[in-house]
Amino acid sequence: MTSTLTAVPTAPVAGGTAATGAARRVLRVLWTRPGALVAAAVLVLLVVLALAAPLLAALAGQDPHTYHDDLVDSARGGVPYGTFGGVSADHWLGVEPGTGRDLFVRLLYGARISLLVAVGATAVQIALGVLIGLAAGLGKRWIDTVLGRVTDVFLALPFLVLAIALTAVVPRDFPRPLLLILVIGLLGWAGTSRIVRAQTLTLKSLDFVAAARLAGSGPWRTARRELLPSLAAPVLTYAAILVPGNIVTEASLSFLGVGVTPPTPSWGQMLSSAQTWFRADPAYVLLPAGLLFVTVLAFTVLGDAVRTALDPREEGRVAVGTRKAAKAARGARAAGTADASRKERSS
């Protein structure tokens, strides 16, 4: 999965000042967008629930691996007893068909896997993309050419097919979350590299970078002290876009049986096993699918807000659009008042 993103380089400022200014812009945009606030609240709640999964499991008196054969009807193939998938005071969201494992606890532990893989893979993608993009932008022409061709190859690769092949050939005893992080990260860095290279080529022609190089600063010192603060905004924006895509990728690989393996819970794995139960127990399908949809939507909405806050052109368009809308509304009200006055005089 690749996306394109453009951003305007900002004036060079100190790293701490740049980070503070960016954080303030993001908070200001969030406060003006109720949808972004709701998305941020949903993600914070999800992260807290995922981190507190062991505590909540102990509170519920359940764990994600214990079978409860007495809670499923073996005569009907393992359908849970009761309504809504066996919801009860002991099992708050019901139980898993066929096994009787607590669904609430497995969803919590599944959230840990999905978020861990998505954030870890995004970190690998950003680290590799920034490193290779800086090398291509600051290096000699032949280095730029070689790295550009390598980037083109990775962009042209069939991502999902290659990910399935790599995860399938690795021994099953290798930690699957770590394997997914490495596979998704190592295959998905090319988009970030393209963005960083383009921004580096633009920035290195500016006066402050030229002054640093004339003062004797080496390429990597220049990159660290002069370029990285200005690259932070587009890179963070792209990272916010990558996370939901990586969540879907992890769920897809687990759904296809080459991702997280049982008994470790995962939303994609639960959806895969729910294929045979969607008629007998719809809740077992709807709960992981609903959580996956809400999480991806929340990350997407929040990523769009971050992009608006960190992209000066987007922020300017929003401001201009707001002023135009306010001016049009004032003009409409003035025209309505004038029409009412004319009608009153004529009567």
mmCIF file of C-alpha atoms in Angstrom:
data_model
loop_
_atom_site.group_PDB
_atom_site.id
_atom_site.type_symbol
_atom_site.label_atom_id
_atom_site.label_comp_id
_atom_site.label_asym_id
_atom_site.label_seq_id
_atom_site.Cartn_x
_atom_site.Cartn_y
_atom_site.Cartn_z
ATOM 1 C CA MET A 1 0.000 0.000 0.000
ATOM 2 C CA THR A 2 1.443 3.318 -0.986
ATOM 3 C CA SER A 3 0.190 6.856 -0.792
ATOM 4 C CA THR A 4 1.429 10.148 -2.150
ATOM 5 C CA LEU A 5 1.864 13.229 -0.077
ATOM 6 C CA THR A 6 3.306 16.653 -0.689
ATOM 7 C CA ALA A 7 4.228 19.312 1.759
ATOM 8 C CA VAL A 8 5.838 22.705 1.679
ATOM 9 C CA PRO A 9 9.174 23.075 3.465
ATOM 10 C CA THR A 10 9.039 25.385 6.401
ATOM 11 C CA ALA A 11 11.607 27.878 7.558
ATOM 12 C CA PRO A 12 14.455 26.419 9.576
ATOM 13 C CA VAL A 13 13.959 26.663 13.288
ATOM 14 C CA ALA A 14 15.384 24.978 16.338
ATOM 15 C CA GLY A 15 14.236 21.400 16.873
ATOM 16 C CA GLY A 16 12.405 22.054 20.152
ATOM 17 C CA THR A 17 10.732 25.205 18.809
ATOM 18 C CA ALA A 18 9.631 23.386 15.652
ATOM 19 C CA ALA A 19 8.175 20.518 17.658
ATOM 20 C CA THR A 20 6.335 22.913 19.976
ATOM 21 C CA GLY A 21 4.947 24.921 17.072
ATOM 22 C CA ALA A 22 3.802 21.789 15.243
ATOM 23 C CA ALA A 23 2.136 20.440 18.389
ATOM 24 C CA ARG A 24 0.288 23.734 18.869
ATOM 25 C CA ARG A 25 -0.933 23.722 15.282
ATOM 26 C CA VAL A 26 -2.158 20.153 15.607
ATOM 27 C CA LEU A 27 -4.012 20.938 18.843
ATOM 28 C CA ARG A 28 -5.567 24.044 17.312
ATOM 29 C CA VAL A 29 -6.864 22.096 14.322
ATOM 30 C CA LEU A 30 -8.160 19.307 16.586
ATOM 31 C CA TRP A 31 -10.138 21.797 18.677
ATOM 32 C CA THR A 32 -11.817 23.153 15.533
ATOM 33 C CA ARG A 33 -12.734 19.671 14.251
ATOM 34 C CA PRO A 34 -15.193 17.720 16.408
ATOM 35 C CA GLY A 35 -14.663 14.630 14.269
ATOM 36 C CA ALA A 36 -10.924 14.695 14.906
ATOM 37 C CA LEU A 37 -11.519 15.094 18.644
ATOM 38 C CA VAL A 38 -13.818 12.079 18.651
ATOM 39 C CA ALA A 39 -11.269 10.076 16.637
ATOM 40 C CA ALA A 40 -8.481 10.991 19.065
ATOM 41 C CA ALA A 41 -10.658 10.041 22.048
ATOM 42 C CA VAL A 42 -11.511 6.686 20.451
ATOM 43 C CA LEU A 43 -7.850 5.909 19.794
ATOM 44 C CA VAL A 44 -6.780 6.917 23.302
ATOM 45 C CA LEU A 45 -9.506 4.685 24.750
ATOM 46 C CA LEU A 46 -8.470 1.798 22.518
ATOM 47 C CA VAL A 47 -4.802 2.132 23.485
ATOM 48 C CA VAL A 48 -5.686 2.287 27.193
ATOM 49 C CA LEU A 49 -7.879 -0.821 26.904
ATOM 50 C CA ALA A 50 -5.163 -2.683 25.000
ATOM 51 C CA LEU A 51 -2.488 -1.793 27.557
ATOM 52 C CA ALA A 52 -4.806 -2.694 30.428
ATOM 53 C CA ALA A 53 -5.853 -6.022 28.862
ATOM 54 C CA PRO A 54 -4.269 -8.202 31.607
ATOM 55 C CA LEU A 55 -5.865 -6.073 34.332
ATOM 56 C CA LEU A 56 -9.293 -6.127 32.665
ATOM 57 C CA ALA A 57 -9.012 -9.878 32.072
ATOM 58 C CA ALA A 58 -8.303 -10.392 35.768
ATOM 59 C CA LEU A 59 -11.224 -8.124 36.645
ATOM 60 C CA ALA A 60 -13.528 -10.172 34.429
ATOM 61 C CA GLY A 61 -12.077 -13.396 35.811
ATOM 62 C CA GLN A 62 -11.180 -14.649 32.333
ATOM 63 C CA ASP A 63 -8.158 -15.243 30.119
ATOM 64 C CA PRO A 64 -7.860 -15.466 26.324
ATOM 65 C CA HIS A 65 -6.878 -19.157 26.158
ATOM 66 C CA THR A 66 -9.209 -21.015 28.536
ATOM 67 C CA TYR A 67 -11.793 -23.229 26.836
ATOM 68 C CA HIS A 68 -15.334 -23.436 28.219
ATOM 69 C CA ASP A 69 -16.917 -26.484 26.597
ATOM 70 C CA ASP A 70 -19.975 -26.197 28.842
ATOM 71 C CA LEU A 71 -20.893 -22.839 27.251
ATOM 72 C CA VAL A 72 -21.262 -24.133 23.684
ATOM 73 C CA ASP A 73 -23.858 -26.507 22.262
ATOM 74 C CA SER A 74 -21.958 -29.455 20.817
ATOM 75 C CA ALA A 75 -25.190 -30.808 19.287
ATOM 76 C CA ARG A 76 -25.365 -27.679 17.089
ATOM 77 C CA GLY A 77 -21.697 -27.712 16.146
ATOM 78 C CA GLY A 78 -20.428 -25.471 18.942
ATOM 79 C CA VAL A 79 -22.863 -22.552 18.852
ATOM 80 C CA PRO A 80 -22.807 -20.659 22.184
ATOM 81 C CA TYR A 81 -25.753 -21.095 24.519
ATOM 82 C CA GLY A 82 -27.896 -18.037 25.176
ATOM 83 C CA THR A 83 -28.542 -14.874 23.208
ATOM 84 C CA PHE A 84 -26.029 -12.590 21.462
ATOM 85 C CA GLY A 85 -23.309 -15.219 21.451
ATOM 86 C CA GLY A 86 -23.621 -16.203 25.101
ATOM 87 C CA VAL A 87 -23.513 -12.754 26.750
ATOM 88 C CA SER A 88 -23.682 -13.094 30.534
ATOM 89 C CA ALA A 89 -22.401 -11.547 33.750
ATOM 90 C CA ASP A 90 -19.229 -13.645 33.439
ATOM 91 C CA HIS A 91 -18.732 -13.155 29.701
ATOM 92 C CA TRP A 92 -19.510 -9.528 28.877
ATOM 93 C CA LEU A 93 -19.438 -9.907 25.084
ATOM 94 C CA GLY A 94 -20.221 -13.603 24.875
ATOM 95 C CA VAL A 95 -17.932 -16.493 24.017
ATOM 96 C CA GLU A 96 -16.189 -17.783 20.941
ATOM 97 C CA PRO A 97 -18.128 -20.444 19.012
ATOM 98 C CA GLY A 98 -16.623 -23.914 19.131
ATOM 99 C CA THR A 99 -14.223 -23.174 21.986
ATOM 100 C CA GLY A 100 -16.158 -21.091 24.521
ATOM 101 C CA ARG A 101 -13.211 -18.721 25.050
ATOM 102 C CA ASP A 102 -14.167 -15.294 26.399
ATOM 103 C CA LEU A 103 -14.690 -12.926 23.478
ATOM 104 C CA PHE A 104 -14.175 -9.667 25.400
ATOM 105 C CA VAL A 105 -10.708 -10.664 26.589
ATOM 106 C CA ARG A 106 -9.682 -12.020 23.180
ATOM 107 C CA LEU A 107 -10.724 -8.751 21.531
ATOM 108 C CA LEU A 108 -8.580 -6.808 23.997
ATOM 109 C CA TYR A 109 -5.541 -8.970 23.370
ATOM 110 C CA GLY A 110 -6.252 -8.809 19.644
ATOM 111 C CA ALA A 111 -6.125 -5.009 19.857
ATOM 112 C CA ARG A 112 -2.654 -5.275 21.395
ATOM 113 C CA ILE A 113 -1.416 -7.338 18.459
ATOM 114 C CA SER A 114 -3.006 -5.105 15.804
ATOM 115 C CA LEU A 115 -1.677 -1.867 17.309
ATOM 116 C CA LEU A 116 1.760 -3.318 18.048
ATOM 117 C CA VAL A 117 2.233 -4.607 14.509
ATOM 118 C CA ALA A 118 0.863 -1.445 12.884
ATOM 119 C CA VAL A 119 2.932 1.000 14.941
ATOM 120 C CA GLY A 120 6.078 -1.167 14.805
ATOM 121 C CA ALA A 121 5.844 -1.599 11.027
ATOM 122 C CA THR A 122 5.261 2.149 10.611
ATOM 123 C CA ALA A 123 8.385 2.880 12.666
ATOM 124 C CA VAL A 124 10.444 0.565 10.431
ATOM 125 C CA GLN A 125 8.997 2.120 7.279
ATOM 126 C CA ILE A 126 9.702 5.668 8.465
ATOM 127 C CA ALA A 127 13.244 4.877 9.649
ATOM 128 C CA LEU A 128 14.220 3.169 6.375
ATOM 129 C CA GLY A 129 12.407 5.711 4.218
ATOM 130 C CA VAL A 130 14.051 8.707 5.907
ATOM 131 C CA LEU A 131 17.510 7.122 5.774
ATOM 132 C CA ILE A 132 17.308 6.110 2.099
ATOM 133 C CA GLY A 133 15.556 9.318 1.069
ATOM 134 C CA LEU A 134 18.237 11.468 2.710
ATOM 135 C CA ALA A 135 20.996 9.370 1.121
ATOM 136 C CA ALA A 136 19.410 9.786 -2.309
ATOM 137 C CA GLY A 137 18.807 13.519 -1.886
ATOM 138 C CA LEU A 138 22.222 14.376 -0.440
ATOM 139 C CA GLY A 139 24.351 11.810 -2.249
ATOM 140 C CA LYS A 140 26.048 11.999 -5.625
ATOM 141 C CA ARG A 141 24.151 11.553 -8.845
ATOM 142 C CA TRP A 142 24.997 7.843 -9.208
ATOM 143 C CA ILE A 143 23.855 7.167 -5.620
ATOM 144 C CA ASP A 144 20.579 8.965 -6.310
ATOM 145 C CA THR A 145 20.117 6.944 -9.516
ATOM 146 C CA VAL A 146 20.770 3.579 -7.864
ATOM 147 C CA LEU A 147 18.556 4.290 -4.849
ATOM 148 C CA GLY A 148 15.857 5.673 -7.151
ATOM 149 C CA ARG A 149 15.774 2.458 -9.174
ATOM 150 C CA VAL A 150 15.650 0.362 -5.978
ATOM 151 C CA THR A 151 12.759 2.500 -4.731
ATOM 152 C CA ASP A 152 10.927 2.048 -8.039
ATOM 153 C CA VAL A 153 11.324 -1.728 -7.734
ATOM 154 C CA PHE A 154 9.834 -1.771 -4.230
ATOM 155 C CA LEU A 155 6.963 0.463 -5.342
ATOM 156 C CA ALA A 156 6.207 -1.895 -8.242
ATOM 157 C CA LEU A 157 6.291 -5.096 -6.178
ATOM 158 C CA PRO A 158 2.942 -6.819 -5.510
ATOM 159 C CA PHE A 159 2.959 -6.005 -1.795
ATOM 160 C CA LEU A 160 0.382 -8.461 -0.473
ATOM 161 C CA VAL A 161 1.540 -11.380 -2.611
ATOM 162 C CA LEU A 162 5.155 -10.936 -1.543
ATOM 163 C CA ALA A 163 4.159 -10.496 2.108
ATOM 164 C CA ILE A 164 2.188 -13.749 1.977
ATOM 165 C CA ALA A 165 5.157 -15.553 0.423
ATOM 166 C CA LEU A 166 7.645 -14.252 3.001
ATOM 167 C CA THR A 167 5.466 -14.990 6.017
ATOM 168 C CA ALA A 168 4.645 -18.456 4.695
ATOM 169 C CA VAL A 169 8.255 -19.618 4.295
ATOM 170 C CA VAL A 170 9.465 -18.478 7.729
ATOM 171 C CA PRO A 171 9.383 -21.252 10.386
ATOM 172 C CA ARG A 172 6.243 -21.225 12.524
ATOM 173 C CA ASP A 173 8.215 -20.935 15.761
ATOM 174 C CA PHE A 174 9.511 -17.478 14.780
ATOM 175 C CA PRO A 175 7.546 -14.773 16.720
ATOM 176 C CA ARG A 176 4.767 -13.868 14.325
ATOM 177 C CA PRO A 177 4.158 -10.263 15.497
ATOM 178 C CA LEU A 178 7.864 -9.502 15.023
ATOM 179 C CA LEU A 179 7.803 -11.221 11.635
ATOM 180 C CA LEU A 180 4.814 -9.122 10.519
ATOM 181 C CA ILE A 181 6.525 -5.926 11.692
ATOM 182 C CA LEU A 182 9.653 -6.772 9.703
ATOM 183 C CA VAL A 183 7.844 -7.911 6.554
ATOM 184 C CA ILE A 184 5.431 -4.962 6.386
ATOM 185 C CA GLY A 185 8.164 -2.486 7.310
ATOM 186 C CA LEU A 186 10.803 -3.796 4.907
ATOM 187 C CA LEU A 187 8.353 -3.901 1.999
ATOM 188 C CA GLY A 188 6.622 -0.572 2.621
ATOM 189 C CA TRP A 189 9.358 2.062 3.023
ATOM 190 C CA ALA A 190 9.452 3.251 -0.601
ATOM 191 C CA GLY A 191 6.686 5.843 -0.313
ATOM 192 C CA THR A 192 8.391 7.540 2.615
ATOM 193 C CA SER A 193 11.709 7.509 0.746
ATOM 194 C CA ARG A 194 10.156 9.261 -2.252
ATOM 195 C CA ILE A 195 8.721 12.022 -0.055
ATOM 196 C CA VAL A 196 11.957 12.549 1.903
ATOM 197 C CA ARG A 197 14.078 12.630 -1.269
ATOM 198 C CA ALA A 198 11.837 15.223 -2.928
ATOM 199 C CA GLN A 199 11.830 17.416 0.189
ATOM 200 C CA THR A 200 15.604 17.044 0.602
ATOM 201 C CA LEU A 201 16.256 18.155 -2.984
ATOM 202 C CA THR A 202 14.128 21.237 -2.361
ATOM 203 C CA LEU A 203 15.627 22.072 1.020
ATOM 204 C CA LYS A 204 19.305 21.616 0.148
ATOM 205 C CA SER A 205 19.099 24.451 -2.389
ATOM 206 C CA LEU A 206 17.976 26.932 0.275
ATOM 207 C CA ASP A 207 20.333 29.418 1.872
ATOM 208 C CA PHE A 208 20.440 27.968 5.376
ATOM 209 C CA VAL A 209 21.547 24.546 4.115
ATOM 210 C CA ALA A 210 24.100 26.072 1.752
ATOM 211 C CA ALA A 211 25.487 28.174 4.618
ATOM 212 C CA ALA A 212 25.853 25.091 6.822
ATOM 213 C CA ARG A 213 27.727 23.203 4.116
ATOM 214 C CA LEU A 214 30.007 26.167 3.417
ATOM 215 C CA ALA A 215 30.778 26.304 7.145
ATOM 216 C CA GLY A 216 32.223 22.804 6.892
ATOM 217 C CA SER A 217 29.218 20.742 7.998
ATOM 218 C CA GLY A 218 29.266 17.229 6.564
ATOM 219 C CA PRO A 219 26.272 15.653 4.763
ATOM 220 C CA TRP A 220 24.930 13.734 7.761
ATOM 221 C CA ARG A 221 25.546 16.594 10.200
ATOM 222 C CA THR A 222 23.672 18.874 7.800
ATOM 223 C CA ALA A 223 20.869 16.332 7.538
ATOM 224 C CA ARG A 224 20.601 15.926 11.303
ATOM 225 C CA ARG A 225 20.768 19.593 12.290
ATOM 226 C CA GLU A 226 19.292 21.419 9.277
ATOM 227 C CA LEU A 227 17.061 19.064 7.288
ATOM 228 C CA LEU A 228 15.381 16.751 9.802
ATOM 229 C CA PRO A 229 13.496 19.537 11.676
ATOM 230 C CA SER A 230 11.979 20.693 8.364
ATOM 231 C CA LEU A 231 11.232 17.104 7.307
ATOM 232 C CA ALA A 232 9.395 16.312 10.547
ATOM 233 C CA ALA A 233 6.027 17.694 9.400
ATOM 234 C CA PRO A 234 5.627 15.706 6.128
ATOM 235 C CA VAL A 235 7.107 12.554 7.665
ATOM 236 C CA LEU A 236 4.779 12.627 10.697
ATOM 237 C CA THR A 237 1.827 13.312 8.420
ATOM 238 C CA TYR A 238 2.701 10.336 6.232
ATOM 239 C CA ALA A 239 3.180 8.159 9.312
ATOM 240 C CA ALA A 240 -0.368 8.989 10.433
ATOM 241 C CA ILE A 241 -1.576 7.746 7.044
ATOM 242 C CA LEU A 242 0.539 4.572 7.155
ATOM 243 C CA VAL A 243 -0.767 3.280 10.505
ATOM 244 C CA PRO A 244 -4.360 2.462 9.392
ATOM 245 C CA GLY A 245 -3.045 0.832 6.222
ATOM 246 C CA ASN A 246 -0.736 -1.355 8.285
ATOM 247 C CA ILE A 247 -3.609 -2.355 10.577
ATOM 248 C CA VAL A 248 -5.545 -3.546 7.537
ATOM 249 C CA THR A 249 -2.464 -5.342 6.177
ATOM 250 C CA GLU A 250 -1.934 -7.230 9.447
ATOM 251 C CA ALA A 251 -5.614 -8.174 9.571
ATOM 252 C CA SER A 252 -5.482 -9.331 5.935
ATOM 253 C CA LEU A 253 -2.435 -11.543 6.504
ATOM 254 C CA SER A 254 -3.936 -13.028 9.669
ATOM 255 C CA PHE A 255 -7.239 -13.545 7.837
ATOM 256 C CA LEU A 256 -5.389 -15.483 5.126
ATOM 257 C CA GLY A 257 -3.701 -17.667 7.734
ATOM 258 C CA VAL A 258 -0.104 -16.433 7.332
ATOM 259 C CA GLY A 259 -0.136 -13.786 10.051
ATOM 260 C CA VAL A 260 -0.629 -14.268 13.770
ATOM 261 C CA THR A 261 -1.176 -17.945 14.553
ATOM 262 C CA PRO A 262 -3.419 -19.491 17.234
ATOM 263 C CA PRO A 263 -3.726 -19.372 20.151
ATOM 264 C CA THR A 264 -2.526 -15.744 19.998
ATOM 265 C CA PRO A 265 -5.641 -13.656 19.340
ATOM 266 C CA SER A 266 -5.845 -11.219 16.425
ATOM 267 C CA TRP A 267 -8.783 -9.407 14.851
ATOM 268 C CA GLY A 268 -7.913 -10.716 11.394
ATOM 269 C CA GLN A 269 -7.535 -14.253 12.710
ATOM 270 C CA MET A 270 -10.912 -14.005 14.469
ATOM 271 C CA LEU A 271 -12.545 -12.825 11.251
ATOM 272 C CA SER A 272 -10.989 -15.763 9.412
ATOM 273 C CA SER A 273 -12.405 -18.305 11.852
ATOM 274 C CA ALA A 274 -15.754 -16.468 11.910
ATOM 275 C CA GLN A 275 -16.444 -17.306 8.260
ATOM 276 C CA THR A 276 -18.203 -20.515 9.248
ATOM 277 C CA TRP A 277 -20.180 -18.905 12.078
ATOM 278 C CA PHE A 278 -21.661 -15.743 10.574
ATOM 279 C CA ARG A 279 -25.142 -17.272 10.316
ATOM 280 C CA ALA A 280 -25.233 -19.069 13.650
ATOM 281 C CA ASP A 281 -23.444 -16.357 15.674
ATOM 282 C CA PRO A 282 -23.376 -12.948 13.899
ATOM 283 C CA ALA A 283 -21.845 -11.241 16.952
ATOM 284 C CA TYR A 284 -18.626 -13.191 16.487
ATOM 285 C CA VAL A 285 -18.246 -11.571 13.057
ATOM 286 C CA LEU A 286 -19.567 -8.101 13.852
ATOM 287 C CA LEU A 287 -17.463 -7.403 16.941
ATOM 288 C CA PRO A 288 -13.936 -7.785 15.453
ATOM 289 C CA ALA A 289 -15.074 -6.326 12.122
ATOM 290 C CA GLY A 290 -16.640 -3.332 13.891
ATOM 291 C CA LEU A 291 -13.537 -2.720 15.993
ATOM 292 C CA LEU A 292 -11.313 -2.944 12.932
ATOM 293 C CA PHE A 293 -13.529 -0.501 11.023
ATOM 294 C CA VAL A 294 -13.720 2.013 13.895
ATOM 295 C CA THR A 295 -9.953 1.889 14.505
ATOM 296 C CA VAL A 296 -9.035 2.422 10.855
ATOM 297 C CA LEU A 297 -11.616 5.207 10.508
ATOM 298 C CA ALA A 298 -10.347 6.954 13.644
ATOM 299 C CA PHE A 299 -6.726 6.803 12.467
ATOM 300 C CA THR A 300 -7.770 8.106 9.030
ATOM 301 C CA VAL A 301 -9.737 11.058 10.442
ATOM 302 C CA LEU A 302 -6.941 11.926 12.862
ATOM 303 C CA GLY A 303 -4.331 11.613 10.110
ATOM 304 C CA ASP A 304 -6.305 14.033 7.938
ATOM 305 C CA ALA A 305 -6.404 16.541 10.818
ATOM 306 C CA VAL A 306 -2.643 16.195 11.328
ATOM 307 C CA ARG A 307 -2.080 16.737 7.592
ATOM 308 C CA THR A 308 -4.191 19.902 7.677
ATOM 309 C CA ALA A 309 -2.295 21.208 10.702
ATOM 310 C CA LEU A 310 1.213 20.508 9.368
ATOM 311 C CA ASP A 311 0.687 21.442 5.707
ATOM 312 C CA PRO A 312 0.820 25.268 5.419
ATOM 313 C CA ARG A 313 -0.964 25.225 2.056
ATOM 314 C CA GLU A 314 -3.834 23.154 3.444
ATOM 315 C CA GLU A 315 -4.093 25.382 6.520
ATOM 316 C CA GLY A 316 -4.177 28.449 4.265
ATOM 317 C CA ARG A 317 -6.914 26.927 2.087
ATOM 318 C CA VAL A 318 -8.986 26.141 5.179
ATOM 319 C CA ALA A 319 -8.558 29.666 6.488
ATOM 320 C CA VAL A 320 -9.401 31.239 3.111
ATOM 321 C CA GLY A 321 -12.412 28.969 2.713
ATOM 322 C CA THR A 322 -13.650 29.881 6.184
ATOM 323 C CA ARG A 323 -13.296 33.614 5.486
ATOM 324 C CA LYS A 324 -15.077 33.271 2.138
ATOM 325 C CA ALA A 325 -17.908 31.300 3.724
ATOM 326 C CA ALA A 326 -18.300 33.896 6.491
ATOM 327 C CA LYS A 327 -18.256 36.740 3.949
ATOM 328 C CA ALA A 328 -20.875 34.980 1.799
ATOM 329 C CA ALA A 329 -23.077 34.410 4.842
ATOM 330 C CA ARG A 330 -22.844 38.110 5.808
ATOM 331 C CA GLY A 331 -23.668 39.091 2.237
ATOM 332 C CA ALA A 332 -26.699 36.805 2.183
ATOM 333 C CA ARG A 333 -27.958 38.202 5.467
ATOM 334 C CA ALA A 334 -27.475 41.777 4.207
ATOM 335 C CA ALA A 335 -29.308 40.981 0.963
ATOM 336 C CA GLY A 336 -32.177 39.401 2.892
ATOM 337 C CA THR A 337 -32.464 42.440 5.156
ATOM 338 C CA ALA A 338 -32.486 44.791 2.152
ATOM 339 C CA ASP A 339 -35.218 42.763 0.422
ATOM 340 C CA ALA A 340 -37.322 42.784 3.557
ATOM 341 C CA SER A 341 -36.922 46.566 3.852
ATOM 342 C CA ARG A 342 -37.969 47.134 0.221
ATOM 343 C CA LYS A 343 -41.045 44.936 0.640
ATOM 344 C CA GLU A 344 -41.994 46.792 3.814
ATOM 345 C CA ARG A 345 -41.671 50.209 2.085
ATOM 346 C CA SER A 346 -43.654 49.064 -0.932
ATOM 347 C CA SER A 347 -46.472 47.798 1.272
#
